[in-house]
Tab-separated table of N, CA and C in Angstrom:
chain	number	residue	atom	x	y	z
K	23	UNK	N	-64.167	171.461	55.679
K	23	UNK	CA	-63.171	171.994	54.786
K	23	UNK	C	-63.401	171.412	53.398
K	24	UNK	N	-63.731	172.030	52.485
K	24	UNK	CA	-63.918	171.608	50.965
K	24	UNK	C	-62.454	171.712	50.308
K	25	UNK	N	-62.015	170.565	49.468
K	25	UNK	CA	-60.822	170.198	48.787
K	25	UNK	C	-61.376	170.582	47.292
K	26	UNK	N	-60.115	170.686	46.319
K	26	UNK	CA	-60.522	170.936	44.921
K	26	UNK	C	-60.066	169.789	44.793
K	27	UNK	N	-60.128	169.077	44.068
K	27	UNK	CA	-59.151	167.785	42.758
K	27	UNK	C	-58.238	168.979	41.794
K	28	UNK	N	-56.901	168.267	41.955
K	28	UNK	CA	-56.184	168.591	40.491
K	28	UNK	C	-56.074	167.399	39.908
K	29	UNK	N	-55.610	167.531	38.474
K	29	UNK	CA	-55.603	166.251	37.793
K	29	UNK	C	-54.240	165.614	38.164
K	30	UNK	N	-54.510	164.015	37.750
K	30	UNK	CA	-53.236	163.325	38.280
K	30	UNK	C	-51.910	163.872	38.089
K	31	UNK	N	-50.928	163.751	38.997
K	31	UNK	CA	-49.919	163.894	38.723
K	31	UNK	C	-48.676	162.925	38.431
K	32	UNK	N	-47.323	163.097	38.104
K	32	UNK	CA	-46.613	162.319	38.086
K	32	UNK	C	-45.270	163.144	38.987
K	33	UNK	N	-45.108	162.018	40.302
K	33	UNK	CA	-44.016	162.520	41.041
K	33	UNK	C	-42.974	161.589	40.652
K	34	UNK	N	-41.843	162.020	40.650
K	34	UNK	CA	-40.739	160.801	39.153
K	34	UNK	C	-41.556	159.801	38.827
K	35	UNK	N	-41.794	158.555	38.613
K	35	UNK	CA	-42.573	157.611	37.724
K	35	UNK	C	-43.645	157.747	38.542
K	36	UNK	N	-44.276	157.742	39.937
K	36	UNK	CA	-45.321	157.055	40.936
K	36	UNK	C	-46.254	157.896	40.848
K	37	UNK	N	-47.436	157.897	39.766
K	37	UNK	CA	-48.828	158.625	39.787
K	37	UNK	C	-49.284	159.053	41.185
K	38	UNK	N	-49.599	160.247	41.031
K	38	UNK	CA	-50.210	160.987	42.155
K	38	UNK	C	-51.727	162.022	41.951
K	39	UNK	N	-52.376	161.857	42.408
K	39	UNK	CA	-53.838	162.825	42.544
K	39	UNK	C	-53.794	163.811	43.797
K	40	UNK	N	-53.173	165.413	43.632
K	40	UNK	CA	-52.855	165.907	44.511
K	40	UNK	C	-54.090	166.965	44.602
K	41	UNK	N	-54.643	167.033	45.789
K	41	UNK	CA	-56.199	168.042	45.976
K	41	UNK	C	-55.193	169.496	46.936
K	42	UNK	N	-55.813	170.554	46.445
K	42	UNK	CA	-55.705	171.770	46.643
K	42	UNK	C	-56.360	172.223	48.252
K	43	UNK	N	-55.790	172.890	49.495
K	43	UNK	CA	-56.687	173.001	50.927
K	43	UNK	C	-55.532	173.443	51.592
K	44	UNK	N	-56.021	173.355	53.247
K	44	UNK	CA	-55.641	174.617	53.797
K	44	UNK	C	-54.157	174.045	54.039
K	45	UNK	N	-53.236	175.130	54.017
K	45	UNK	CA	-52.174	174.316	54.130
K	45	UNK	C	-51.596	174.387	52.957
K	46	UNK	N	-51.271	174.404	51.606
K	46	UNK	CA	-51.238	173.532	50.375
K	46	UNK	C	-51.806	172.245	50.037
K	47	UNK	N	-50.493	172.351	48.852
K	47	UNK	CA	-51.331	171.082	48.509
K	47	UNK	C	-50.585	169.323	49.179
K	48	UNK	N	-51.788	168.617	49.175
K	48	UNK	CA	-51.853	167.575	50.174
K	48	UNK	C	-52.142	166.068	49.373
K	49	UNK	N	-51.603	165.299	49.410
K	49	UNK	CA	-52.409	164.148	48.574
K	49	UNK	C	-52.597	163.037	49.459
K	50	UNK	N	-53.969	162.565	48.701
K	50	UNK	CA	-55.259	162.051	49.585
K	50	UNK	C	-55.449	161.103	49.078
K	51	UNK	N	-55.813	159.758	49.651
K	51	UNK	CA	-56.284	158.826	49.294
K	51	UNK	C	-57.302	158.573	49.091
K	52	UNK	N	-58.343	159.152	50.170
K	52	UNK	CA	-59.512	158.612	49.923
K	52	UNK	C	-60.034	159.464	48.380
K	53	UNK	N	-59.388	160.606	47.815
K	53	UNK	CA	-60.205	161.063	46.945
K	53	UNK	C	-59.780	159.787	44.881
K	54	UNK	N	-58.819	158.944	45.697
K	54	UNK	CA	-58.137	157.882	44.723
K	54	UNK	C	-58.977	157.011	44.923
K	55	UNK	N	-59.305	156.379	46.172
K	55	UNK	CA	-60.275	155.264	46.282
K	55	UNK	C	-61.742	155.172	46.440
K	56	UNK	N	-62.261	156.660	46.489
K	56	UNK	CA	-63.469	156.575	46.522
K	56	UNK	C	-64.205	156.646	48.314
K	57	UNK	N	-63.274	156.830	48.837
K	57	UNK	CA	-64.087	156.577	50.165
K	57	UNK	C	-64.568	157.911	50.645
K	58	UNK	N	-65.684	158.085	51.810
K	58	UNK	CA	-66.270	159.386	52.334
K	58	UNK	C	-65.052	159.471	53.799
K	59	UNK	N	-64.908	160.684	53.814
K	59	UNK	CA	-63.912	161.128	55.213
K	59	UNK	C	-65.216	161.314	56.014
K	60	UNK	N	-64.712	160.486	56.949
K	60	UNK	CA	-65.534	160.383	58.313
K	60	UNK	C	-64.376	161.192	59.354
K	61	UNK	N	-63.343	160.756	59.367
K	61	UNK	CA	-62.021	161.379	60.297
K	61	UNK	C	-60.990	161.884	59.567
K	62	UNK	N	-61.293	163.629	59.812
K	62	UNK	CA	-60.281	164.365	59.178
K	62	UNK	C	-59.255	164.313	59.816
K	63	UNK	N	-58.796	164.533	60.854
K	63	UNK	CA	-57.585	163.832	61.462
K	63	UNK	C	-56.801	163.242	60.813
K	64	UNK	N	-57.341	161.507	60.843
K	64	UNK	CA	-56.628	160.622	60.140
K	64	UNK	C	-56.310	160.742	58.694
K	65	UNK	N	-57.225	161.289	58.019
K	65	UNK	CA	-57.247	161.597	56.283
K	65	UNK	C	-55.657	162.931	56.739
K	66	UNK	N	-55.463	163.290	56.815
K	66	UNK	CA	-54.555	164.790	57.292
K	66	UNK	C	-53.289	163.686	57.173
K	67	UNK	N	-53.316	163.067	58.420
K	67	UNK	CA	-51.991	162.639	59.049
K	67	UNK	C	-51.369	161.158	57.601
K	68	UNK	N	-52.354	160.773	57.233
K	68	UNK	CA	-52.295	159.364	56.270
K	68	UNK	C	-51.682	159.968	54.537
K	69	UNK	N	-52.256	161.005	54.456
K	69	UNK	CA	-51.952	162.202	53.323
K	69	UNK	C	-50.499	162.490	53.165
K	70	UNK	N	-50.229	162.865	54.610
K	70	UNK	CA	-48.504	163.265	54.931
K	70	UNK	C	-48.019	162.024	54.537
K	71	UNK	N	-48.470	160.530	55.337
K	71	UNK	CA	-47.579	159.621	55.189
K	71	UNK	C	-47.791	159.110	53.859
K	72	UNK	N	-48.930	159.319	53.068
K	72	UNK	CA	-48.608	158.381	51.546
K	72	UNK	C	-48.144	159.718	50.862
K	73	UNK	N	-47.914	161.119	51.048
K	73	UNK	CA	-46.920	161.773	50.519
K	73	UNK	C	-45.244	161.475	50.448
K	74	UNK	N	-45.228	161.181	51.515
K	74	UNK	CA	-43.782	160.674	52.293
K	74	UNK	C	-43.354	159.611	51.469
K	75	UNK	N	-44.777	158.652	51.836
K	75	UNK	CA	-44.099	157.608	50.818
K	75	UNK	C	-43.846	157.134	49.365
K	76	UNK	N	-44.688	157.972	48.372
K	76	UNK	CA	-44.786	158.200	47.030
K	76	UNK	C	-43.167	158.784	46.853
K	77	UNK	N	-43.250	159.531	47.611
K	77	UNK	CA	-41.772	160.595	47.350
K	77	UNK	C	-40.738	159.933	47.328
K	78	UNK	N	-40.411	158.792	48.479
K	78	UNK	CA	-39.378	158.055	48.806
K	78	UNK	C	-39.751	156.557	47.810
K	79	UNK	N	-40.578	156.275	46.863
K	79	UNK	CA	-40.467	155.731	45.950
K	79	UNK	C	-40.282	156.093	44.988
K	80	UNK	N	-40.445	157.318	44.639
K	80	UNK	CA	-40.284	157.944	43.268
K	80	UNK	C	-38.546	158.257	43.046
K	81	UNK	N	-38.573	158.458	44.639
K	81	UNK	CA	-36.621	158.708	44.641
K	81	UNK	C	-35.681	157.333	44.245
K	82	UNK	N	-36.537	156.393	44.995
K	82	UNK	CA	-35.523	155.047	45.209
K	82	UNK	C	-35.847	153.701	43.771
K	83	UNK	N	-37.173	154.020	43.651
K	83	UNK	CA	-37.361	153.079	42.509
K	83	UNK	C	-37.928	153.292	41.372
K	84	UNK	N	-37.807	152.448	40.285
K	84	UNK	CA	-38.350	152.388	39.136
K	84	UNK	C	-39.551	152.762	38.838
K	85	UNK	N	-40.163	152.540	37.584
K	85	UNK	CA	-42.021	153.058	38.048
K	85	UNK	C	-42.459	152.049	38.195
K	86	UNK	N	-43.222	152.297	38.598
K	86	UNK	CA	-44.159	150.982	38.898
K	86	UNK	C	-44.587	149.959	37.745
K	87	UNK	N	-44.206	148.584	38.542
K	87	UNK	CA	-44.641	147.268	37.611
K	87	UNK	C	-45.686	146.763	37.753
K	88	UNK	N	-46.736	146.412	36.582
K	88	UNK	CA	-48.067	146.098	36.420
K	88	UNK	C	-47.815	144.416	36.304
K	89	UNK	N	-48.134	143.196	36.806
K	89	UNK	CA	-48.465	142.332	36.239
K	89	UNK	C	-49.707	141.116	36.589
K	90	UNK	N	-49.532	140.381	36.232
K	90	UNK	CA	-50.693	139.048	36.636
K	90	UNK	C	-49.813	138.161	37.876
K	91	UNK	N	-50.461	138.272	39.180
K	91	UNK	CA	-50.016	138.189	40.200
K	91	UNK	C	-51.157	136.836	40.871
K	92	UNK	N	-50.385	135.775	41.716
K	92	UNK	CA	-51.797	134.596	42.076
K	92	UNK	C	-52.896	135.785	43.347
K	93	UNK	N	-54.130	135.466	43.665
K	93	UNK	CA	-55.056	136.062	43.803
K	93	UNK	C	-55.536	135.349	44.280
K	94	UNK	N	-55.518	134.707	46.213
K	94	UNK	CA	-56.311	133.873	46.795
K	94	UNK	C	-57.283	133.877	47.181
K	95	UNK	N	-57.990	135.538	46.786
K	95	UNK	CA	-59.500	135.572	47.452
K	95	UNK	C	-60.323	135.476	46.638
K	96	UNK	N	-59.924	134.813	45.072
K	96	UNK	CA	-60.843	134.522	44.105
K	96	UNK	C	-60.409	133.740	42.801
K	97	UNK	N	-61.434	133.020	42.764
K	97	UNK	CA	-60.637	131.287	41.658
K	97	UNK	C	-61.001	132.058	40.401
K	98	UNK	N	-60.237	131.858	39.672
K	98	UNK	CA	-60.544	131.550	37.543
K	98	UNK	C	-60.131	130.463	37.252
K	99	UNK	N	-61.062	130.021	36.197
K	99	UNK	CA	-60.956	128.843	35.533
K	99	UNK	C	-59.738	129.343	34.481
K	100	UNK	N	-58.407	127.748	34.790
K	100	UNK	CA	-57.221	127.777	33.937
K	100	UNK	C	-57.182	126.818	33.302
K	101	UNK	N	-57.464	126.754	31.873
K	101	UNK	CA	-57.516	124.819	31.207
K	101	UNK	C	-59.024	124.303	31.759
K	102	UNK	N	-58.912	123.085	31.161
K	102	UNK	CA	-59.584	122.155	31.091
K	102	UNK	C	-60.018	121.891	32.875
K	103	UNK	N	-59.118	121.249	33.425
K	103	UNK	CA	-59.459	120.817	34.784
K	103	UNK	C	-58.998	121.208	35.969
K	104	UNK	N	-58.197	122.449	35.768
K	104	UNK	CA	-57.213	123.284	36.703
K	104	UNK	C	-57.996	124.317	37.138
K	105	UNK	N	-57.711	125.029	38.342
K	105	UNK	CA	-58.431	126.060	38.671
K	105	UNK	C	-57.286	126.930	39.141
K	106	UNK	N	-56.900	128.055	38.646
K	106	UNK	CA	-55.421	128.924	39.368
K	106	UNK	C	-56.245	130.333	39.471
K	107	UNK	N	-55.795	131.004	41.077
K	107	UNK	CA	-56.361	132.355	41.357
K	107	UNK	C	-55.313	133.246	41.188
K	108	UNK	N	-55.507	134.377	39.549
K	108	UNK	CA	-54.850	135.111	39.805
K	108	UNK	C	-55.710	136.513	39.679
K	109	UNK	N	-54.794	137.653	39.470
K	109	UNK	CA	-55.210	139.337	39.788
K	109	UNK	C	-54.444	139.728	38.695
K	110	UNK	N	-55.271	139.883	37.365
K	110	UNK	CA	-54.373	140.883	36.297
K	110	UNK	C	-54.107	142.152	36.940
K	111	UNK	N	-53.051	143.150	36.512
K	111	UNK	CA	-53.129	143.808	36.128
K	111	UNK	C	-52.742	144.724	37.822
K	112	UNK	N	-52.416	143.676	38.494
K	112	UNK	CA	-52.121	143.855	39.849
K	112	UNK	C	-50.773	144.908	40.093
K	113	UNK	N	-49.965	145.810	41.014
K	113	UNK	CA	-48.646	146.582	41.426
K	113	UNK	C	-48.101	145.714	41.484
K	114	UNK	N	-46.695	145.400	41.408
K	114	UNK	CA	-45.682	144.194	41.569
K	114	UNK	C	-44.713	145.626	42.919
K	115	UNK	N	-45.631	145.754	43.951
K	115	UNK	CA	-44.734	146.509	44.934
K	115	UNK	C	-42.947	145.894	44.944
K	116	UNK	N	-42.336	146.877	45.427
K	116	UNK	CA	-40.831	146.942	45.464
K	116	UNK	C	-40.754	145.970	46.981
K	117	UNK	N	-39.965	144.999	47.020
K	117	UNK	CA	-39.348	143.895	48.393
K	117	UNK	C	-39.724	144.455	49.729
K	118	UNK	N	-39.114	145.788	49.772
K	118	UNK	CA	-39.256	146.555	50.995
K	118	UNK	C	-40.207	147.091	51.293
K	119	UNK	N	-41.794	147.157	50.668
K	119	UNK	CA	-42.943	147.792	50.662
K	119	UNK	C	-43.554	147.040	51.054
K	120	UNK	N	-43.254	145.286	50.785
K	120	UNK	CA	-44.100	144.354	51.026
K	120	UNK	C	-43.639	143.894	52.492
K	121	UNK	N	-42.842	144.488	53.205
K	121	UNK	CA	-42.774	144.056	54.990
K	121	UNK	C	-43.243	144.665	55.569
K	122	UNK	N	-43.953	144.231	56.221
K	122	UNK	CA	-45.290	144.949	57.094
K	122	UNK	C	-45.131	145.865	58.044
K	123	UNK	N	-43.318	146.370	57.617
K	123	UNK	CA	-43.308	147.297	58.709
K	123	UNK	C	-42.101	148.492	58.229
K	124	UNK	N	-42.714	148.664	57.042
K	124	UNK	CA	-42.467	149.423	55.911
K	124	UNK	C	-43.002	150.850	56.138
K	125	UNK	N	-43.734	150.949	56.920
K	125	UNK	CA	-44.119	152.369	57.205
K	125	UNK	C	-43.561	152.747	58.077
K	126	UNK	N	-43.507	151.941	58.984
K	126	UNK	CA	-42.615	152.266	60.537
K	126	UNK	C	-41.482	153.228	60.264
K	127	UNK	N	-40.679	152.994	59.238
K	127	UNK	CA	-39.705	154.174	58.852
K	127	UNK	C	-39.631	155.174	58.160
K	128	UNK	N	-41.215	155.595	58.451
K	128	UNK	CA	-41.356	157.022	57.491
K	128	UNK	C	-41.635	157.635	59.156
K	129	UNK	N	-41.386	158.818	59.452
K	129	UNK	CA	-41.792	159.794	60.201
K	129	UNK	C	-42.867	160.037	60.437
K	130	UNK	N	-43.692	160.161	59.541
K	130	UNK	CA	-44.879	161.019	59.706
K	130	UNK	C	-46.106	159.278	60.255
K	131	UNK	N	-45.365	158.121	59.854
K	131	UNK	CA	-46.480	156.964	60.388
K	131	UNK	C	-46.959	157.595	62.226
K	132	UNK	N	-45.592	158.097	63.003
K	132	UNK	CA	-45.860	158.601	64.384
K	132	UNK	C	-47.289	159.444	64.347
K	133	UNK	N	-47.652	160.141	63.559
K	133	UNK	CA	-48.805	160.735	63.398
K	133	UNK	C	-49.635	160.260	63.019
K	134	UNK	N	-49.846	159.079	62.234
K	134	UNK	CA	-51.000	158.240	62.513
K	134	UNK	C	-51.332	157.345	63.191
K	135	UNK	N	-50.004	156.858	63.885
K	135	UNK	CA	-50.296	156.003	64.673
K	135	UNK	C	-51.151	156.916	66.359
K	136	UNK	N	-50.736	158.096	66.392
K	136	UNK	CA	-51.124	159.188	67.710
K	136	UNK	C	-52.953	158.842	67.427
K	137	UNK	N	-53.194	159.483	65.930
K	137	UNK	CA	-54.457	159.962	65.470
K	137	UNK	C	-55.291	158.146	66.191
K	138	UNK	N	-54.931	157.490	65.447
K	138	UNK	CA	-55.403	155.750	65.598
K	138	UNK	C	-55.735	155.855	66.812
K	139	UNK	N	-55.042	156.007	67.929
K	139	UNK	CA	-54.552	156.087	69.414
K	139	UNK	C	-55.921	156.645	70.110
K	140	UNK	N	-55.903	157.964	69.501
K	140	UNK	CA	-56.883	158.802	70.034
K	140	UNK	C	-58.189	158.764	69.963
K	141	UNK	N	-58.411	157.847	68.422
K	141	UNK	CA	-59.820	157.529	68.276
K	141	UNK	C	-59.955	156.065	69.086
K	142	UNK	N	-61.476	156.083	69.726
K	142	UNK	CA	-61.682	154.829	70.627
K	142	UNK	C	-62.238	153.490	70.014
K	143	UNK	N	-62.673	154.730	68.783
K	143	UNK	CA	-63.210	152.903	67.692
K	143	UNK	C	-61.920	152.495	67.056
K	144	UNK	N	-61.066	153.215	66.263
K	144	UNK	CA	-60.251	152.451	65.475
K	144	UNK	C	-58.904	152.017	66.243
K	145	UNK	N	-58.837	152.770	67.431
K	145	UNK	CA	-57.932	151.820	68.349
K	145	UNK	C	-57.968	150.578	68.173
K	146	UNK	N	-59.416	150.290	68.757
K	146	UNK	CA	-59.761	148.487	69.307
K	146	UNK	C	-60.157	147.749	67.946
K	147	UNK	N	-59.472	148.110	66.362
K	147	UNK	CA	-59.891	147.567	65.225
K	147	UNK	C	-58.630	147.595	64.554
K	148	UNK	N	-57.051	148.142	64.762
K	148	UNK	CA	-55.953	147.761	64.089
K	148	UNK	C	-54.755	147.357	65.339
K	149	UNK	N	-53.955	146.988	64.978
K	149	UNK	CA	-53.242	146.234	66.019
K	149	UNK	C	-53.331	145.014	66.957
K	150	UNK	N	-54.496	144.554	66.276
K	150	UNK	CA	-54.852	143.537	67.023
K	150	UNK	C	-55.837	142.358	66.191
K	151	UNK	N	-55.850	141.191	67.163
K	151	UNK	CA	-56.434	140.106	66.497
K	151	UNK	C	-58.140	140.405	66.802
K	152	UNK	N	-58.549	140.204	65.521
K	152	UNK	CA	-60.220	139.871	64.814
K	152	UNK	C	-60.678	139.102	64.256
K	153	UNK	N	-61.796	139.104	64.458
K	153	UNK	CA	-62.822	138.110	64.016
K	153	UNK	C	-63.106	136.866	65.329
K	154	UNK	N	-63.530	135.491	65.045
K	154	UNK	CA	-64.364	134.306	65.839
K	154	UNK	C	-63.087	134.084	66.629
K	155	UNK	N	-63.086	133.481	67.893
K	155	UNK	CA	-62.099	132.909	68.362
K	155	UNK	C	-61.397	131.759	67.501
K	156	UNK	N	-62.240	131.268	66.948
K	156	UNK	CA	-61.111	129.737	66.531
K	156	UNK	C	-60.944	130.319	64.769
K	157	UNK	N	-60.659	131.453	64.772
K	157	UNK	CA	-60.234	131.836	63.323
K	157	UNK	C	-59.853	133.767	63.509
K	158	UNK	N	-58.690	133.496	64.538
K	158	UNK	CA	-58.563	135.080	64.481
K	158	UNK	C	-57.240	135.577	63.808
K	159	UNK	N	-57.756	137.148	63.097
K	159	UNK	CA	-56.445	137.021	62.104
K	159	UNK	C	-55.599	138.605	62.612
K	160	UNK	N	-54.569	138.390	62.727
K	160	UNK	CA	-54.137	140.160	62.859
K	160	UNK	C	-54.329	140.993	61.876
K	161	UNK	N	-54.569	142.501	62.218
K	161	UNK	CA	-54.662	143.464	61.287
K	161	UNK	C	-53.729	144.325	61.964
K	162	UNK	N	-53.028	144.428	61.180
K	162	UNK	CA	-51.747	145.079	61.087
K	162	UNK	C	-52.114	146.705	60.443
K	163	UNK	N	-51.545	147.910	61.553
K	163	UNK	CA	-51.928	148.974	61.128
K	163	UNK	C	-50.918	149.714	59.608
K	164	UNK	N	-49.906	149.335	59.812
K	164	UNK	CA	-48.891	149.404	58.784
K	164	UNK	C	-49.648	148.621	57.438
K	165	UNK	N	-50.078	147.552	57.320
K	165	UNK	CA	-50.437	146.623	56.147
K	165	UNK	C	-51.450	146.779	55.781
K	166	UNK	N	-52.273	147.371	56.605
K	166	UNK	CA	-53.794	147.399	56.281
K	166	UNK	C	-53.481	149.308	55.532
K	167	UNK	N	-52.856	149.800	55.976
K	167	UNK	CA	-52.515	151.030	55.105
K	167	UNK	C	-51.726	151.151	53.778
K	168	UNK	N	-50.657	149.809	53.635
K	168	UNK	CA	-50.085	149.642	52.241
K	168	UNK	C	-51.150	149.153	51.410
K	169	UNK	N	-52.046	148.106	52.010
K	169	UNK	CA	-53.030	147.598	50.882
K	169	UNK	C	-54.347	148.362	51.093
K	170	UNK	N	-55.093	149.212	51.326
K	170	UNK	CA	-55.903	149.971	51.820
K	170	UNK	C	-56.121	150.919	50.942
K	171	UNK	N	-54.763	152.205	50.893
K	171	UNK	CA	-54.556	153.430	50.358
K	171	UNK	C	-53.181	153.395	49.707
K	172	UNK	N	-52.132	152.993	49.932
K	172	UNK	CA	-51.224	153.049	48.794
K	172	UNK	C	-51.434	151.851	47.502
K	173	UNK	N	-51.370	151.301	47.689
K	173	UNK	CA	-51.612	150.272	46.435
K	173	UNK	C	-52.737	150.464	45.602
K	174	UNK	N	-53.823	150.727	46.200
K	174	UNK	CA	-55.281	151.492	45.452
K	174	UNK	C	-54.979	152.605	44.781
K	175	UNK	N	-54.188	153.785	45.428
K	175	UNK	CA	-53.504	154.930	44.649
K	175	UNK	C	-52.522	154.737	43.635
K	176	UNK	N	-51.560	153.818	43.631
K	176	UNK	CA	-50.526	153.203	42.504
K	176	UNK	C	-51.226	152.874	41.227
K	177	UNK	N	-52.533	151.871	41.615
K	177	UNK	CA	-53.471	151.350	40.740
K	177	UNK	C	-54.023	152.101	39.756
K	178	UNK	N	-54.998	153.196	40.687
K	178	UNK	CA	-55.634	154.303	39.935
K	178	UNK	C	-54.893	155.484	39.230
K	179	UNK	N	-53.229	155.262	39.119
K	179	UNK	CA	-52.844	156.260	38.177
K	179	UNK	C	-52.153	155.416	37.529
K	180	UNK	N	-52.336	154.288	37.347
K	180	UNK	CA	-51.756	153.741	36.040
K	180	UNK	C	-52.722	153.860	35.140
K	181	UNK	N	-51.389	154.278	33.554
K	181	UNK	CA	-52.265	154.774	32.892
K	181	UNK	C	-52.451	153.664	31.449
């Protein structure tokens, strides 16, 4: 199925990049972050839910806040002998976006969580603990989708 791009949009303050396909129109993450669709399925069902959820931010909150946020997966030099990790220019997400189970109360997450379900690789890769035994971390299917595809999409339509 070939998608068009329309140019960004604005749904009340929360930038949106909405692509044209069967169905209407649908907005997509991966065409915000750059990634190749391997599983149309999941791209379908993830579309609905960061529609869902753009919408129900654009209803409930402000526009989005840009600021310099700490950043533990990478040091800058601060002063003379200090070292502080931060992330210019970072989303300052809304309280309730940042609990990891912030999707759980959109509707349409039931449909990605089915799609997840059904595939046999990404089953055994969210919901559960990864990596070495003596350093295993959860990946959370809800969190790994706020920081993944919504926050990357917030990013790329700030203007």
């Amino acid at each position: 199925m070939k998608f068009g791009c329309a140019p960004l949009t604005v749904l009340g303050s929360w930038p949106v990049r909405l692509i044209s396909g069967h169905g209407g129109w649908a907005m997509v993450a991966d065409e915000l972050v750059g990634y190749r669709v391997r599983r149309p399925q999941l791209r379908a069902a993830a579309a609905q839910l960061m529609a869902a959820v753009l919408s129900n931010l654009a209803a409930d909150d402000r526009a989005p806040v840009f600021a310099t946020v700490p950043d533990f997966g990478e040091w800058h030099r601060h002063g003379q002998e200090s070292f502080v990790a931060i992330r210019r220019g970072a989303w300052q997400m809304p309280g309730r976006v940042a609990d990891y189970q912030f999707l759980d109360t959109f509707a349409e997450m039931t449909a990605v969580r089915a799609v997840v379900a059904a595939d046999e690789v990404l089953r055994e890769r969210v919901d559960c603990l990864v990596g070495v035994e003596f350093a295993l971390t959860l990946r959370q299917l809800g969190w790994t989708l706020v920081q993944r595809i919504l926050e990357p999409m917030v990013a790329a339509g700030r203007s």
